[in-house]
C-alpha cells in the first residue's frame, strides 16, 4: 500500500469523483444526483446486479438501494458518522500539508481495517465450509 498513490489522491477532488458516476441511475429531479453523490465523497462502484452501489473513497463505506429522495450527505453521515472526509470543515484545496497528511493517515487506517475485516470474513467462511466437510 503506497501512502500517496496518484489514483487514490485524485479521488480527494470532486471532479474526479464525479467522473465515476457514468451510468448512475439517478439524475435530474433526484436528491442523489451524480453531483450530490460526488460532493458527499462517493464514487460509483456498480456491479452487474447492483447498478446503484456507491462507496465513500475515504471511509470505504458502500451504500446501495438508493431512492431518488435520498440525500447523499445525510445518508453518508448516518451510516458512517466517523468518516473524516464527510465531517471536514474545509475544502480539500484549503487544507495545509500537515492537515492533508493527517487525513491521508486516517484513510490508510480505514483501508487496513477493511482489508483485515474482509480477510477475517473469508477465513470464517472457509473454516465453516471445512468444518462441514469434516463433520
PDB file of C-alpha atoms in Angstrom:
ATOM      1  CA  UNK A   1       0.000   0.000   0.000  1.00  0.00           C
ATOM      2  CA  UNK A   2       1.574   3.177  -1.230  1.00  0.00           C
ATOM      3  CA  UNK A   3       0.897   6.179   1.059  1.00  0.00           C
ATOM      4  CA  UNK A   4       0.437   8.615  -1.822  1.00  0.00           C
ATOM      5  CA  UNK A   5      -0.892   6.576  -4.738  1.00  0.00           C
ATOM      6  CA  UNK A   6      -1.752   9.052  -7.500  1.00  0.00           C
ATOM      7  CA  UNK A   7      -5.067   7.352  -8.372  1.00  0.00           C
ATOM      8  CA  UNK A   8      -6.195   7.454  -4.731  1.00  0.00           C
ATOM      9  CA  UNK A   9      -5.130  11.075  -4.279  1.00  0.00           C
ATOM     10  CA  UNK A  10      -7.211  12.042  -7.343  1.00  0.00           C
ATOM     11  CA  UNK A  11     -10.385  10.962  -5.552  1.00  0.00           C
ATOM     12  CA  UNK A  12      -9.972  13.720  -2.981  1.00  0.00           C
ATOM     13  CA  UNK A  13     -11.117  16.079  -5.735  1.00  0.00           C
ATOM     14  CA  UNK A  14     -14.792  16.455  -6.589  1.00  0.00           C
ATOM     15  CA  UNK A  15     -14.316  16.470 -10.377  1.00  0.00           C
ATOM     16  CA  UNK A  16     -12.608  13.067 -10.321  1.00  0.00           C
ATOM     17  CA  UNK A  17     -15.289  11.507  -8.113  1.00  0.00           C
ATOM     18  CA  UNK A  18     -17.973  12.947 -10.387  1.00  0.00           C
ATOM     19  CA  UNK A  19     -16.407  11.238 -13.433  1.00  0.00           C
ATOM     20  CA  UNK A  20     -17.069   7.823 -11.845  1.00  0.00           C
ATOM     21  CA  UNK A  21     -20.850   8.350 -11.996  1.00  0.00           C
ATOM     22  CA  UNK A  22     -21.226   7.477 -15.666  1.00  0.00           C
ATOM     23  CA  UNK A  23     -24.308   5.270 -15.909  1.00  0.00           C
ATOM     24  CA  UNK A  24     -25.630   6.309 -12.478  1.00  0.00           C
ATOM     25  CA  UNK A  25     -29.362   5.512 -12.461  1.00  0.00           C
ATOM     26  CA  UNK A  26     -30.470   8.770 -10.783  1.00  0.00           C
ATOM     27  CA  UNK A  27     -30.259  12.133 -12.473  1.00  0.00           C
ATOM     28  CA  UNK A  28     -32.302  15.314 -12.612  1.00  0.00           C
ATOM     29  CA  UNK A  29     -35.161  15.710 -10.155  1.00  0.00           C
ATOM     30  CA  UNK A  30     -33.481  13.480  -7.582  1.00  0.00           C
ATOM     31  CA  UNK A  31     -31.594  14.285  -4.405  1.00  0.00           C
ATOM     32  CA  UNK A  32     -28.949  11.660  -5.178  1.00  0.00           C
ATOM     33  CA  UNK A  33     -27.708  13.133  -8.454  1.00  0.00           C
ATOM     34  CA  UNK A  34     -24.135  12.383  -9.510  1.00  0.00           C
ATOM     35  CA  UNK A  35     -23.154  15.897  -8.409  1.00  0.00           C
ATOM     36  CA  UNK A  36     -24.561  15.459  -4.894  1.00  0.00           C
ATOM     37  CA  UNK A  37     -23.089  11.966  -4.594  1.00  0.00           C
ATOM     38  CA  UNK A  38     -19.623  13.216  -5.530  1.00  0.00           C
ATOM     39  CA  UNK A  39     -19.906  16.183  -3.148  1.00  0.00           C
ATOM     40  CA  UNK A  40     -20.647  13.732  -0.331  1.00  0.00           C
ATOM     41  CA  UNK A  41     -17.406  11.815  -1.075  1.00  0.00           C
ATOM     42  CA  UNK A  42     -18.896   8.922  -3.006  1.00  0.00           C
ATOM     43  CA  UNK A  43     -17.589   7.203  -6.083  1.00  0.00           C
ATOM     44  CA  UNK A  44     -19.763   4.968  -8.259  1.00  0.00           C
ATOM     45  CA  UNK A  45     -18.777   1.293  -7.931  1.00  0.00           C
ATOM     46  CA  UNK A  46     -21.516  -0.597  -9.787  1.00  0.00           C
ATOM     47  CA  UNK A  47     -21.704  -4.343 -10.102  1.00  0.00           C
ATOM     48  CA  UNK A  48     -23.565  -6.364 -12.697  1.00  0.00           C
ATOM     49  CA  UNK A  49     -26.512  -6.913 -10.331  1.00  0.00           C
ATOM     50  CA  UNK A  50     -26.384  -3.586  -8.458  1.00  0.00           C
ATOM     51  CA  UNK A  51     -26.021  -0.503 -10.660  1.00  0.00           C
ATOM     52  CA  UNK A  52     -26.520   1.901  -7.738  1.00  0.00           C
ATOM     53  CA  UNK A  53     -23.628   0.969  -5.450  1.00  0.00           C
ATOM     54  CA  UNK A  54     -21.632   3.955  -4.271  1.00  0.00           C
ATOM     55  CA  UNK A  55     -18.655   3.896  -1.937  1.00  0.00           C
ATOM     56  CA  UNK A  56     -17.021   6.691   0.005  1.00  0.00           C
ATOM     57  CA  UNK A  57     -13.493   6.858  -1.367  1.00  0.00           C
ATOM     58  CA  UNK A  58     -12.290   7.764   2.124  1.00  0.00           C
ATOM     59  CA  UNK A  59     -14.044   5.575   4.714  1.00  0.00           C
ATOM     60  CA  UNK A  60     -14.845   2.841   2.138  1.00  0.00           C
ATOM     61  CA  UNK A  61     -18.468   2.583   3.291  1.00  0.00           C
ATOM     62  CA  UNK A  62     -20.575   1.113   0.499  1.00  0.00           C
ATOM     63  CA  UNK A  63     -24.235   2.005   0.160  1.00  0.00           C
ATOM     64  CA  UNK A  64     -26.775   0.613  -2.276  1.00  0.00           C
ATOM     65  CA  UNK A  65     -30.524   0.672  -2.713  1.00  0.00           C
ATOM     66  CA  UNK A  66     -30.627   4.416  -3.256  1.00  0.00           C
ATOM     67  CA  UNK A  67     -34.006   6.087  -3.585  1.00  0.00           C
ATOM     68  CA  UNK A  68     -34.494   9.325  -5.589  1.00  0.00           C
ATOM     69  CA  UNK A  69     -35.197  11.320  -2.401  1.00  0.00           C
ATOM     70  CA  UNK A  70     -32.098  10.069  -0.502  1.00  0.00           C
ATOM     71  CA  UNK A  71     -29.748  12.904   0.445  1.00  0.00           C
ATOM     72  CA  UNK A  72     -26.195  11.586  -0.076  1.00  0.00           C
ATOM     73  CA  UNK A  73     -24.616  13.714   2.652  1.00  0.00           C
ATOM     74  CA  UNK A  74     -27.235  12.730   5.246  1.00  0.00           C
ATOM     75  CA  UNK A  75     -27.002   9.054   4.245  1.00  0.00           C
ATOM     76  CA  UNK A  76     -23.215   9.165   4.464  1.00  0.00           C
ATOM     77  CA  UNK A  77     -23.316  10.746   7.911  1.00  0.00           C
ATOM     78  CA  UNK A  78     -25.949   8.327   9.195  1.00  0.00           C
ATOM     79  CA  UNK A  79     -24.061   5.227   8.008  1.00  0.00           C
ATOM     80  CA  UNK A  80     -20.521   6.426   8.712  1.00  0.00           C
ATOM     81  CA  UNK A  81     -20.598   9.313  11.180  1.00  0.00           C
ATOM     82  CA  UNK A  82     -16.900   8.914  11.994  1.00  0.00           C
ATOM     83  CA  UNK A  83     -15.782   9.457   8.373  1.00  0.00           C
ATOM     84  CA  UNK A  84     -13.187  12.212   8.473  1.00  0.00           C
ATOM     85  CA  UNK A  85     -13.935  13.279   4.913  1.00  0.00           C
ATOM     86  CA  UNK A  86     -17.676  13.910   5.313  1.00  0.00           C
ATOM     87  CA  UNK A  87     -17.050  15.847   8.530  1.00  0.00           C
ATOM     88  CA  UNK A  88     -14.344  18.087   7.012  1.00  0.00           C
ATOM     89  CA  UNK A  89     -14.951  21.764   7.654  1.00  0.00           C
ATOM     90  CA  UNK A  90     -12.651  22.874   4.807  1.00  0.00           C
ATOM     91  CA  UNK A  91     -12.377  22.227   1.112  1.00  0.00           C
ATOM     92  CA  UNK A  92      -9.512  19.925   0.143  1.00  0.00           C
ATOM     93  CA  UNK A  93      -7.824  22.814  -1.645  1.00  0.00           C
ATOM     94  CA  UNK A  94      -7.747  24.786   1.634  1.00  0.00           C
ATOM     95  CA  UNK A  95      -6.004  22.111   3.727  1.00  0.00           C
ATOM     96  CA  UNK A  96      -2.457  22.603   4.914  1.00  0.00           C
ATOM     97  CA  UNK A  97       0.074  19.912   4.023  1.00  0.00           C
ATOM     98  CA  UNK A  98       0.013  18.729   7.632  1.00  0.00           C
ATOM     99  CA  UNK A  99      -3.802  18.500   7.629  1.00  0.00           C
ATOM    100  CA  UNK A 100      -3.730  16.564   4.365  1.00  0.00           C
ATOM    101  CA  UNK A 101      -1.139  14.101   5.738  1.00  0.00           C
ATOM    102  CA  UNK A 102      -3.289  13.530   8.830  1.00  0.00           C
ATOM    103  CA  UNK A 103      -6.319  12.959   6.642  1.00  0.00           C
ATOM    104  CA  UNK A 104      -4.401  10.522   4.452  1.00  0.00           C
ATOM    105  CA  UNK A 105      -3.220   8.669   7.569  1.00  0.00           C
ATOM    106  CA  UNK A 106      -6.869   8.195   8.613  1.00  0.00           C
ATOM    107  CA  UNK A 107      -7.743   6.964   5.138  1.00  0.00           C
ATOM    108  CA  UNK A 108      -4.998   4.337   5.343  1.00  0.00           C
ATOM    109  CA  UNK A 109      -6.352   3.207   8.705  1.00  0.00           C
ATOM    110  CA  UNK A 110      -9.730   2.674   7.007  1.00  0.00           C
ATOM    111  CA  UNK A 111      -8.097   0.636   4.238  1.00  0.00           C
ATOM    112  CA  UNK A 112      -6.229  -1.547   6.745  1.00  0.00           C
ATOM    113  CA  UNK A 113      -9.361  -2.132   8.838  1.00  0.00           C
ATOM    114  CA  UNK A 114     -11.462  -3.020   5.763  1.00  0.00           C
ATOM    115  CA  UNK A 115      -8.766  -5.341   4.392  1.00  0.00           C
ATOM    116  CA  UNK A 116      -8.430  -7.058   7.768  1.00  0.00           C
ATOM    117  CA  UNK A 117     -12.189  -7.459   8.178  1.00  0.00           C
ATOM    118  CA  UNK A 118     -12.520  -8.858   4.654  1.00  0.00           C
ATOM    119  CA  UNK A 119      -9.761 -11.391   5.364  1.00  0.00           C
ATOM    120  CA  UNK A 120     -11.404 -12.452   8.639  1.00  0.00           C
ATOM    121  CA  UNK A 121     -14.768 -12.902   6.895  1.00  0.00           C
ATOM    122  CA  UNK A 122     -13.190 -15.049   4.159  1.00  0.00           C
ATOM    123  CA  UNK A 123     -11.356 -17.126   6.752  1.00  0.00           C
ATOM    124  CA  UNK A 124     -14.544 -17.720   8.755  1.00  0.00           C
ATOM    125  CA  UNK A 125     -16.432 -18.761   5.619  1.00  0.00           C
ATOM    126  CA  UNK A 126     -13.643 -21.155   4.605  1.00  0.00           C
ATOM    127  CA  UNK A 127     -13.488 -22.583   8.148  1.00  0.00           C
ATOM    128  CA  UNK A 128     -17.254 -23.101   8.167  1.00  0.00           C
ATOM    129  CA  UNK A 129     -17.101 -24.984   4.853  1.00  0.00           C
ATOM    130  CA  UNK A 130     -14.142 -27.071   6.012  1.00  0.00           C
ATOM    131  CA  UNK A 131     -15.901 -27.919   9.273  1.00  0.00           C
ATOM    132  CA  UNK A 132     -18.979 -29.055   7.339  1.00  0.00           C
ATOM    133  CA  UNK A 133     -16.771 -31.284   5.176  1.00  0.00           C
ATOM    134  CA  UNK A 134     -15.145 -32.841   8.237  1.00  0.00           C
ATOM    135  CA  UNK A 135     -18.444 -33.461  10.004  1.00  0.00           C
TER     136      UNK A 135
END
